[in-house]
PDB file of C-alpha atoms in Angstrom:
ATOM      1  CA  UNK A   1     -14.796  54.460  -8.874  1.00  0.00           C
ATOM      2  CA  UNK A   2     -15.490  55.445  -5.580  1.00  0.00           C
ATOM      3  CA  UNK A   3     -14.659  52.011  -4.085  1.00  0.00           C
ATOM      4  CA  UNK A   4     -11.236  51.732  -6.399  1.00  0.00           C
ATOM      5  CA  UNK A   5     -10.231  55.206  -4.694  1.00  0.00           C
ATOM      6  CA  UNK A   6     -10.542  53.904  -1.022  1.00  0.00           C
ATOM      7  CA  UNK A   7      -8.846  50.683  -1.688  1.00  0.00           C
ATOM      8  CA  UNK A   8      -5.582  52.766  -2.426  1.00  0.00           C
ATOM      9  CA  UNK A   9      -6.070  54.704   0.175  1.00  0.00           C
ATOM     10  CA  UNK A  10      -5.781  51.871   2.249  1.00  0.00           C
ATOM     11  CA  UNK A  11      -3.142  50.060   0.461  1.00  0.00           C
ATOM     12  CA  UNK A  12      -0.379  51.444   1.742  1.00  0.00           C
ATOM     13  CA  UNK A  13      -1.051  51.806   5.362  1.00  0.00           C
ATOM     14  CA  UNK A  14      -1.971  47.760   5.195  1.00  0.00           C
ATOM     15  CA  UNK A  15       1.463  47.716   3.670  1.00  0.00           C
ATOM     16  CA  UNK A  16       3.068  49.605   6.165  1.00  0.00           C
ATOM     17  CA  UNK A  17       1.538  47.582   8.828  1.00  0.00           C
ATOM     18  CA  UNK A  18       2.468  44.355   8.060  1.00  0.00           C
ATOM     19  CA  UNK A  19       6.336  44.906   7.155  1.00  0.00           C
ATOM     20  CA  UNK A  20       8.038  44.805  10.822  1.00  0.00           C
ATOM     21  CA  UNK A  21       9.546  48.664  11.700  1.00  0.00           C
ATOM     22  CA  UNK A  22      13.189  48.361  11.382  1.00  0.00           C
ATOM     23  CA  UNK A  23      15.067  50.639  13.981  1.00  0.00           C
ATOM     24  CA  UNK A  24      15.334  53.143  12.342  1.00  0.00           C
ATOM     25  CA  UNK A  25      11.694  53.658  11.580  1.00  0.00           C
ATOM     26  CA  UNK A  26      11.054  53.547  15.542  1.00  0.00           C
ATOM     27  CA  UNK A  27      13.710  55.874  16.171  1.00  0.00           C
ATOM     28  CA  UNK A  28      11.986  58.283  13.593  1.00  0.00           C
ATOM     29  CA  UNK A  29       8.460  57.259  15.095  1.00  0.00           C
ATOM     30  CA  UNK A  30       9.681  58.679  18.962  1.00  0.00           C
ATOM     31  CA  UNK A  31      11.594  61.345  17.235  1.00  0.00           C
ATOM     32  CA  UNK A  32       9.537  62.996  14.780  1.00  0.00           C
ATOM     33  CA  UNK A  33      11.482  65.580  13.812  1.00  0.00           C
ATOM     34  CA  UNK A  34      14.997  65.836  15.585  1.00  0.00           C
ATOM     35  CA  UNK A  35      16.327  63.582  18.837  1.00  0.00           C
ATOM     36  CA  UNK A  36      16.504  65.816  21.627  1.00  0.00           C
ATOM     37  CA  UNK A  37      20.408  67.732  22.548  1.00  0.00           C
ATOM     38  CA  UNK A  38      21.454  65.649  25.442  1.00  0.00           C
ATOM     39  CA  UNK A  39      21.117  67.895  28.789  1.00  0.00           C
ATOM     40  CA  UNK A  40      24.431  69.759  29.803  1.00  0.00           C
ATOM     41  CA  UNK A  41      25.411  69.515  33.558  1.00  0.00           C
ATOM     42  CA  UNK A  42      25.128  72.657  35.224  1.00  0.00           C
ATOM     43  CA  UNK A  43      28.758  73.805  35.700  1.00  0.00           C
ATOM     44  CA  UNK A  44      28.862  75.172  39.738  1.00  0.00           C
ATOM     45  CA  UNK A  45      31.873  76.845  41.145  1.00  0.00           C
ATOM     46  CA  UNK A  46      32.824  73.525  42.672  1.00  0.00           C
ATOM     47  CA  UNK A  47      33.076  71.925  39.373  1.00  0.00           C
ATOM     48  CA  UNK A  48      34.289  74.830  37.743  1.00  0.00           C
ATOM     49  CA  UNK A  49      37.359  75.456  39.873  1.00  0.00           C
ATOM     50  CA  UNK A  50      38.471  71.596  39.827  1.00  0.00           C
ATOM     51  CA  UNK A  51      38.217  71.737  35.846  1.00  0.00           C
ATOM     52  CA  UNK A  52      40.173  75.138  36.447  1.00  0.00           C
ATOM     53  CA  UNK A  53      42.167  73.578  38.121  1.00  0.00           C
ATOM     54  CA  UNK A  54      43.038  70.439  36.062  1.00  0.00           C
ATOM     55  CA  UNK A  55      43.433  72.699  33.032  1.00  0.00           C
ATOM     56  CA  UNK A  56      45.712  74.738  34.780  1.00  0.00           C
ATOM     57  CA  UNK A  57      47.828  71.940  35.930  1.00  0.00           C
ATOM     58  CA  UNK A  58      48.143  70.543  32.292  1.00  0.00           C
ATOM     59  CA  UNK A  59      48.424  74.398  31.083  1.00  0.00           C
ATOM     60  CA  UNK A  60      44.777  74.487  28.925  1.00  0.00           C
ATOM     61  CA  UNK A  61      43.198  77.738  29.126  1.00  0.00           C
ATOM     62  CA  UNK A  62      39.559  77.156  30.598  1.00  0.00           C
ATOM     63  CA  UNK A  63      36.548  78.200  28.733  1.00  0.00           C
ATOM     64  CA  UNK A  64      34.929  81.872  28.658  1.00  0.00           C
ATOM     65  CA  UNK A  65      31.915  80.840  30.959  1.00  0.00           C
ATOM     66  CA  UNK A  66      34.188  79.273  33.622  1.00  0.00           C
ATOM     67  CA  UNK A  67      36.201  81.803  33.759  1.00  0.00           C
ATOM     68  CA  UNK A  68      33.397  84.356  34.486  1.00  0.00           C
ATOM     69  CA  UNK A  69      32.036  81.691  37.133  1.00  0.00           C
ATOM     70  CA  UNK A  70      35.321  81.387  38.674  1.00  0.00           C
ATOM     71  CA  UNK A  71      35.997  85.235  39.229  1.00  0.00           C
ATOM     72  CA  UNK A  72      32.279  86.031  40.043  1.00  0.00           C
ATOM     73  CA  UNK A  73      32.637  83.928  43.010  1.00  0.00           C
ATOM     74  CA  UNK A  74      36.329  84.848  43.732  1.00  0.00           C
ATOM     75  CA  UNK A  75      35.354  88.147  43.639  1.00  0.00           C
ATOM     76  CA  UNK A  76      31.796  87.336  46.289  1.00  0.00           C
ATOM     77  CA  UNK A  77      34.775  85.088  48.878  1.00  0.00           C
ATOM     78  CA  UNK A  78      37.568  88.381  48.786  1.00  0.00           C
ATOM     79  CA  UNK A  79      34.867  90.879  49.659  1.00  0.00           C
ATOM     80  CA  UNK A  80      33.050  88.131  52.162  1.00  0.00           C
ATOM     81  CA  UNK A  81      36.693  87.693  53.654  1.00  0.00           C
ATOM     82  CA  UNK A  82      36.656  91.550  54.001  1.00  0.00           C
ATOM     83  CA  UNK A  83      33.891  91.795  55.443  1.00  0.00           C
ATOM     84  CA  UNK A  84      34.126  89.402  58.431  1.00  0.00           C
ATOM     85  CA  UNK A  85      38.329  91.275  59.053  1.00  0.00           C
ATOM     86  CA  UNK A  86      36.945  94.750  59.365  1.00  0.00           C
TER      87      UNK A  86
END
């Protein structure tokens, strides 16, 4: 009995080894669980005041987090510009 038990143990990895992995199966192999979120480009003033910008030349509001960007560092360039006329 013990020898019956091992052989179907076996079985199905012998079966799972000779059947070719379709792509899917090597796309689930490399991602186990979840494929990782695609890495998002880190939005600087420069590219934050051209998409500013552009939206406000085709009259689309820009997002919450650009907008914060783009004051923060109007707000560092006013008091810098203050700075170097007093």
């Amino acid at each position: 009995m013990g020898l019956d038990s091992d052989k179907r143990i076996q079985s199905p990895s012998r079966f799972r080894d000779s059947v070719p992995p379709t792509p899917v199966v090597l796309r689930l192999r490399r991602y186990p669980f979840f494929p990782p979120q695609a890495p998002r480009p880190a939005l600087t003033y420069r590219s934050a005041l051209i998409s500013r910008l552009e939206f406000l030349e085709r009259g689309i509001r820009t997002s919450v987090e650009e907008r914060k960007i783009f004051q923060f560092h109007e707000a560092n360039r006013r008091t810098s510009l203050e700075r170097i006329t007093q």
